[in-house]
Coordinates of C-alpha atoms in Angstrom, one line a residue:
M1 CA 20.0 -9.8 9.1
K2 CA 19.9 -9.7 5.4
K3 CA 17.7 -8.9 2.3
S4 CA 17.9 -12.7 1.0
D5 CA 16.6 -13.9 4.2
F6 CA 13.1 -12.5 2.7
H7 CA 13.5 -14.2 -0.7
Y8 CA 11.0 -17.0 -1.7
D9 CA 10.1 -18.3 -5.3
L10 CA 6.8 -17.4 -6.5
P11 CA 5.7 -19.1 -9.8
P12 CA 4.8 -16.0 -12.4
E13 CA 1.9 -17.1 -13.1
L14 CA 0.5 -16.2 -9.7
I15 CA 0.8 -12.7 -10.0
A16 CA -2.5 -11.2 -10.8
Q17 CA -2.9 -9.4 -14.1
A18 CA -6.5 -7.6 -13.1
P19 CA -8.8 -7.9 -10.8
L20 CA -11.6 -10.0 -9.7
P21 CA -15.2 -9.2 -11.1
E22 CA -16.4 -9.0 -7.2
R23 CA -13.9 -7.4 -4.7
S24 CA -15.0 -9.3 -1.8
A25 CA -14.6 -12.8 -3.8
S26 CA -11.1 -12.5 -3.3
R27 CA -9.8 -15.5 -1.1
L28 CA -8.6 -14.8 2.6
L29 CA -5.8 -17.1 4.2
V30 CA -6.3 -16.6 7.8
V31 CA -3.3 -17.3 9.6
P32 CA -3.4 -17.4 13.9
P33 CA -1.0 -17.1 16.1
G34 CA 0.8 -20.2 17.5
E35 CA 0.6 -23.1 15.8
G36 CA -2.9 -22.9 14.6
A37 CA -3.7 -24.0 11.4
F38 CA -4.4 -21.9 8.1
D39 CA -7.7 -21.5 7.2
D40 CA -8.9 -20.8 3.3
R41 CA -11.6 -18.5 3.5
R42 CA -13.0 -15.3 1.2
V43 CA -13.0 -11.9 2.1
R44 CA -16.8 -12.0 2.3
D45 CA -16.5 -14.1 5.1
L46 CA -14.7 -11.1 7.0
P47 CA -18.0 -10.4 9.3
A48 CA -17.6 -14.1 10.4
L49 CA -14.3 -13.6 11.7
L50 CA -14.7 -10.1 13.5
Q51 CA -16.3 -9.3 16.4
P52 CA -18.7 -6.8 17.6
G53 CA -16.9 -4.0 18.6
D54 CA -13.7 -4.6 16.6
L55 CA -12.4 -1.6 14.8
L56 CA -11.4 -1.9 11.2
V57 CA -8.8 1.3 10.0
F58 CA -8.8 2.1 6.3
N59 CA -6.4 4.3 4.5
D60 CA -8.8 7.0 2.5
T61 CA -5.8 8.2 0.3
R62 CA -6.7 8.4 -3.5
V63 CA -4.6 7.1 -6.2
I64 CA -3.9 10.0 -8.7
P65 CA -4.1 9.5 -12.5
A66 CA -0.4 9.9 -12.3
R67 CA 1.6 8.1 -15.2
L68 CA 2.1 10.6 -18.4
F69 CA 4.0 10.6 -21.5
G70 CA 5.9 12.8 -23.9
Q71 CA 8.9 14.0 -25.8
K72 CA 11.7 16.0 -24.9
D73 CA 13.0 18.5 -26.7
S74 CA 15.6 16.3 -28.6
G75 CA 12.9 14.0 -29.7
G76 CA 13.2 11.3 -27.2
R77 CA 10.3 9.5 -26.1
V78 CA 9.9 9.9 -22.0
E79 CA 7.3 8.5 -19.3
I80 CA 6.8 10.0 -16.1
L81 CA 5.6 9.0 -12.9
I82 CA 4.7 11.8 -10.4
E83 CA 5.5 11.0 -6.9
R84 CA 4.0 13.8 -5.2
L85 CA 2.2 17.0 -6.0
L86 CA 3.8 20.1 -5.0
P87 CA 2.6 24.0 -4.9
D88 CA 2.4 26.0 -7.9
N89 CA 1.7 23.0 -10.6
E90 CA 5.2 21.5 -10.0
A91 CA 5.7 17.8 -9.1
R92 CA 8.2 15.2 -8.0
A93 CA 8.4 12.5 -10.4
Q94 CA 10.7 9.8 -11.6
I95 CA 10.8 9.9 -15.3
G96 CA 12.1 6.8 -17.9
A97 CA 13.9 7.6 -20.6
S98 CA 16.8 6.3 -22.8
K99 CA 18.7 9.3 -22.0
A100 CA 18.1 11.0 -18.6
P101 CA 16.9 15.0 -19.3
K102 CA 19.1 17.8 -17.6
P103 CA 17.4 20.8 -15.6
G104 CA 16.3 23.1 -18.0
G105 CA 14.8 20.7 -20.6
R106 CA 11.6 20.4 -21.8
I107 CA 9.0 18.0 -21.8
A108 CA 6.2 18.3 -24.7
L109 CA 2.9 16.3 -23.0
D110 CA 1.1 13.8 -25.3
G111 CA -2.4 15.2 -23.2
G112 CA -1.5 18.6 -24.2
G113 CA 1.1 21.3 -22.5
N114 CA 4.7 21.1 -21.1
A115 CA 6.8 20.0 -18.4
E116 CA 10.3 21.6 -17.8
V117 CA 12.7 19.9 -16.0
L118 CA 13.6 22.0 -13.1
S119 CA 16.4 19.6 -10.6
R120 CA 17.0 16.2 -10.0
D121 CA 18.1 15.1 -6.5
D122 CA 20.2 12.1 -5.2
A123 CA 17.7 9.5 -5.0
G124 CA 16.6 10.1 -9.1
F125 CA 13.5 12.0 -8.5
Y126 CA 13.4 15.1 -10.3
H127 CA 11.5 18.4 -9.6
L128 CA 9.2 19.4 -12.5
R129 CA 7.1 22.6 -13.4
F130 CA 4.0 22.1 -15.7
E131 CA 2.5 24.3 -18.2
V132 CA -0.9 22.8 -18.5
P133 CA -4.4 24.8 -18.8
D134 CA -5.7 23.7 -15.5
A135 CA -4.5 23.1 -11.8
L136 CA -2.3 20.5 -12.1
E137 CA -4.9 17.7 -9.9
S138 CA -7.5 18.5 -12.1
W139 CA -5.9 18.5 -15.7
L140 CA -4.4 14.9 -14.7
L141 CA -7.8 13.8 -13.8
Q142 CA -8.3 14.0 -17.9
A143 CA -4.7 13.4 -19.0
G144 CA -3.1 11.3 -16.7
R145 CA -3.2 7.1 -16.8
M146 CA -3.7 5.1 -13.6
P147 CA -0.4 4.3 -12.3
L148 CA -0.7 0.1 -12.6
P149 CA 2.9 -1.2 -10.8
P150 CA 5.3 -2.8 -12.6
Y151 CA 4.4 -6.2 -12.7
I152 CA 0.9 -5.7 -13.8
R153 CA 1.9 -6.3 -17.9
R154 CA -0.4 -4.7 -19.5
A155 CA -1.5 -1.1 -19.9
P156 CA -4.5 0.3 -17.9
G157 CA -7.9 -0.3 -19.1
H158 CA -11.0 1.8 -18.2
D159 CA -12.2 -0.3 -16.0
D160 CA -8.8 0.0 -13.9
D161 CA -9.9 3.8 -12.7
E162 CA -12.5 2.3 -11.0
R163 CA -11.1 -1.0 -9.3
Y164 CA -7.6 0.3 -8.3
Q165 CA -9.1 2.9 -6.0
T166 CA -10.7 1.8 -2.8
V167 CA -14.8 2.4 -2.8
F168 CA -13.7 4.9 0.4
A169 CA -10.7 6.9 -1.2
R170 CA -11.3 10.4 -0.7
R171 CA -8.1 12.4 -0.5
I172 CA -6.2 12.4 -3.4
G173 CA -2.8 11.6 -3.2
A174 CA -1.2 8.8 -3.2
V175 CA 0.6 7.1 -6.6
A176 CA -0.2 3.6 -5.8
A177 CA -3.3 1.8 -4.3
P178 CA -3.6 1.0 -0.8
T179 CA -4.5 -2.6 -1.8
A180 CA -5.8 -4.3 1.1
G181 CA -8.5 -1.8 1.3
L182 CA -9.2 -2.9 -2.8
H183 CA -11.1 -6.4 -1.5
F184 CA -14.0 -4.1 0.4
D185 CA -17.5 -3.1 -1.7
D186 CA -20.5 -1.8 0.1
A187 CA -22.3 -4.7 0.6
L188 CA -19.3 -6.0 2.7
L189 CA -18.6 -3.0 4.5
D190 CA -22.7 -2.6 5.3
A191 CA -22.3 -6.6 6.6
L192 CA -19.9 -5.5 9.0
R193 CA -22.0 -3.1 10.3
A194 CA -24.2 -5.2 10.6
R195 CA -22.3 -7.0 13.0
G196 CA -21.1 -4.2 14.8
V197 CA -17.7 -3.6 13.4
Q198 CA -16.7 0.3 13.7
F199 CA -14.7 2.0 11.1
G200 CA -12.3 4.2 11.2
H201 CA -9.8 5.9 8.6
I202 CA -6.0 6.9 8.6
T203 CA -4.5 9.2 5.6
L204 CA -1.1 8.0 3.9
H205 CA -0.4 9.1 0.7
V206 CA 1.3 6.1 -0.7
G207 CA 4.5 6.9 -3.1
A208 CA 5.9 5.5 -5.9
G209 CA 9.1 4.2 -3.7
T210 CA 6.8 1.8 -2.5
F211 CA 7.9 -0.4 -5.6
Q212 CA 11.7 0.3 -4.9
P213 CA 13.5 -2.3 -4.1
V214 CA 16.0 -3.0 -0.9
R215 CA 19.1 -2.7 -2.7
V216 CA 21.6 -3.6 0.0
E217 CA 22.1 -6.9 1.3
D218 CA 22.5 -5.8 5.0
V219 CA 18.6 -4.8 6.1
H220 CA 20.0 -2.1 8.6
Q221 CA 21.3 -0.3 5.6
H222 CA 18.4 0.3 3.4
R223 CA 17.0 3.8 3.7
M224 CA 13.0 3.8 3.4
H225 CA 11.3 6.6 1.1
S226 CA 9.5 9.9 2.8
E227 CA 5.6 9.3 2.5
W228 CA 3.1 12.1 3.9
L229 CA 0.4 10.6 6.6
N230 CA -2.3 12.3 8.7
V231 CA -3.4 10.2 11.9
G232 CA -6.5 12.6 13.7
A233 CA -7.4 12.9 16.6
G234 CA -11.2 11.7 16.2
L235 CA -9.3 7.7 15.3
I236 CA -7.0 8.2 17.9
A237 CA -10.4 8.5 20.4
Q238 CA -12.0 5.7 18.5
I239 CA -8.9 3.4 19.2
R240 CA -9.1 4.3 22.7
R241 CA -12.8 3.5 23.6
T242 CA -12.7 0.3 21.4
R243 CA -9.4 -1.2 23.5
E244 CA -11.0 0.0 26.7
A245 CA -14.1 -1.8 25.5
G246 CA -12.1 -4.9 24.9
G247 CA -12.6 -4.8 21.1
R248 CA -9.6 -5.3 18.5
V249 CA -7.8 -2.9 16.3
I250 CA -7.6 -4.1 13.2
A251 CA -5.3 -2.6 10.1
V252 CA -6.6 -2.7 6.6
G253 CA -3.3 -2.7 4.9
T254 CA 0.7 -2.0 5.6
T255 CA 0.0 1.8 5.0
V256 CA -2.3 1.6 8.0
V257 CA 0.4 -0.5 10.4
R258 CA 2.9 2.3 9.3
A259 CA 0.5 5.3 10.1
L260 CA -0.1 4.3 13.3
E261 CA 3.2 3.2 14.3
S262 CA 4.2 7.0 13.1
A263 CA 1.8 8.4 15.4
L264 CA 3.2 6.3 18.7
H265 CA 5.0 8.6 21.0
E266 CA 6.3 7.5 24.4
G267 CA 4.4 4.6 23.7
E268 CA 1.3 6.7 23.4
L269 CA -0.9 7.3 20.3
Q270 CA -0.8 11.2 19.6
P271 CA -2.4 12.7 16.2
F272 CA 0.2 13.6 13.9
A273 CA -0.2 14.9 10.4
G274 CA 3.7 15.1 8.1
E275 CA 6.3 12.9 6.5
T276 CA 7.7 9.4 7.9
R277 CA 10.1 7.2 6.6
I278 CA 9.6 4.6 9.1
F279 CA 11.3 0.8 8.4
I280 CA 9.5 -2.0 10.2
F281 CA 11.2 -5.5 10.1
P282 CA 11.5 -8.5 12.5
G283 CA 12.9 -7.1 15.9
Y284 CA 10.4 -4.4 16.3
R285 CA 7.3 -5.0 17.8
I286 CA 4.4 -3.5 16.0
R287 CA 2.1 -2.0 19.1
S288 CA -0.9 0.0 17.6
V289 CA -2.6 -3.0 15.9
D290 CA -4.3 -6.1 17.1
A291 CA -4.2 -7.8 13.9
L292 CA -3.8 -7.2 10.2
L293 CA -5.5 -7.5 6.6
T294 CA -2.9 -7.4 4.0
N295 CA -2.1 -8.8 0.8
F296 CA 0.6 -10.9 -0.5
H297 CA 4.0 -8.8 -1.0
L298 CA 7.2 -9.3 -3.4
P299 CA 10.1 -11.3 -2.2
E300 CA 12.5 -9.2 -0.3
S301 CA 10.4 -6.2 -0.3
T302 CA 10.2 -3.7 2.8
L303 CA 6.3 -4.8 3.0
L304 CA 7.2 -8.6 3.5
M305 CA 9.3 -7.2 5.8
L306 CA 7.0 -5.4 7.8
V307 CA 4.3 -8.4 7.8
S308 CA 7.1 -10.6 9.1
A309 CA 7.8 -8.4 12.0
F310 CA 4.1 -8.8 13.1
A311 CA 3.6 -12.4 12.8
G312 CA 6.8 -13.8 12.6
Q313 CA 9.3 -14.3 10.2
E314 CA 8.8 -18.2 10.4
R315 CA 4.9 -18.0 10.5
I316 CA 4.5 -15.8 7.4
F317 CA 7.5 -17.8 5.6
A318 CA 4.7 -20.9 6.0
A319 CA 1.7 -19.1 5.2
Y320 CA 3.1 -18.0 1.9
R321 CA 4.4 -21.6 0.9
H322 CA 1.1 -22.7 1.6
A323 CA -0.9 -19.4 -0.7
V324 CA 1.8 -21.2 -3.4
R325 CA 0.7 -24.4 -3.2
E326 CA -2.9 -23.6 -3.1
R327 CA -2.7 -21.1 -5.8
Y328 CA -3.7 -18.3 -4.1
R329 CA -3.0 -14.8 -6.4
F330 CA -0.4 -12.8 -5.3
F331 CA -0.1 -8.7 -5.0
S332 CA -2.0 -5.7 -5.9
Y333 CA -5.0 -7.3 -7.5
G334 CA -4.6 -10.9 -5.4
D335 CA -6.0 -12.0 -2.8
A336 CA -5.5 -11.3 1.0
M337 CA -4.1 -12.7 4.1
L338 CA -5.4 -12.1 8.2
L339 CA -2.6 -11.9 10.3
F340 CA -2.4 -11.9 14.2
P341 CA 0.8 -11.0 16.1
A342 CA 3.5 -14.0 16.5
A343 CA 2.5 -13.9 20.7
S344 CA -0.9 -12.2 21.7
D345 CA -3.8 -14.0 23.5
R346 CA -6.1 -10.6 23.2
A347 CA -5.6 -10.8 19.2
A348 CA -6.8 -14.6 18.5
P349 CA -9.9 -15.4 16.2
P350 CA -13.1 -15.8 17.8

């Protein structure tokens, strides 16, 4: 299987550069299994598309204001994107600079304080120690900037501090939003509760590696970045009760799928907290969820490969062609899809 098998042409103007004024006003492309016709809806239509007893699983990670700017001892400007917070005010980070800083180098931060370069790993990530007047997590809330994805060609504004977080974000640690969850607002959540839809949560701290391209043509040779996740015993019990009652488990975002699939042990979901490098592409059978709400993903990306494994590659590419023709908005601040498996009777829409 080749990376180029997952290429598609996308007009640049369809890449959403800002969110809509209302979260749930985004369009929703419903992609039923088999040969069923695509259905152009809105995210706010979800209560009518789901059944009482269905379980929506959200990722409750919270995005760190992880982008910083500073200046090396030599005077060169640098941009820092924190990948992961570590103990003792240390962090794993990407650094953009005209000349890569060396271990022992120091960076004067625009927000005050300094960062010392401790090391650089084989993947190109830096290990930094921060000398700032507070715990690093707290200091970032004041000094950091929201790390919008590289395809959003503008500086983050104050509105992004709120709109690039889900309304249910609780556990700080991500450097990219679980974007399918951005479509939910309090009114939509209330309407889903009234419909009898249940909610559950996992935590997966999305890393900056989610934006790293696949650099090898042979997909089997790609090595995934590592991300930390937690699937709790309470959610496992919810999922079991849902399935026993005939309800469906619906993942809100690919991060939920990756978390639940990582928690499978001998075919059964088990509580799990730790790192995952799981790579899901066609040929892998996703067993943990019955439907998937997700945004549109970049060409040749691992996330496009994941949704192709779930709904079928040919079906996904037909849906993407439809979305381009109908001028859907793509990527993080864009529109969404509701996907069902390539072959499953129990997951079909009502």
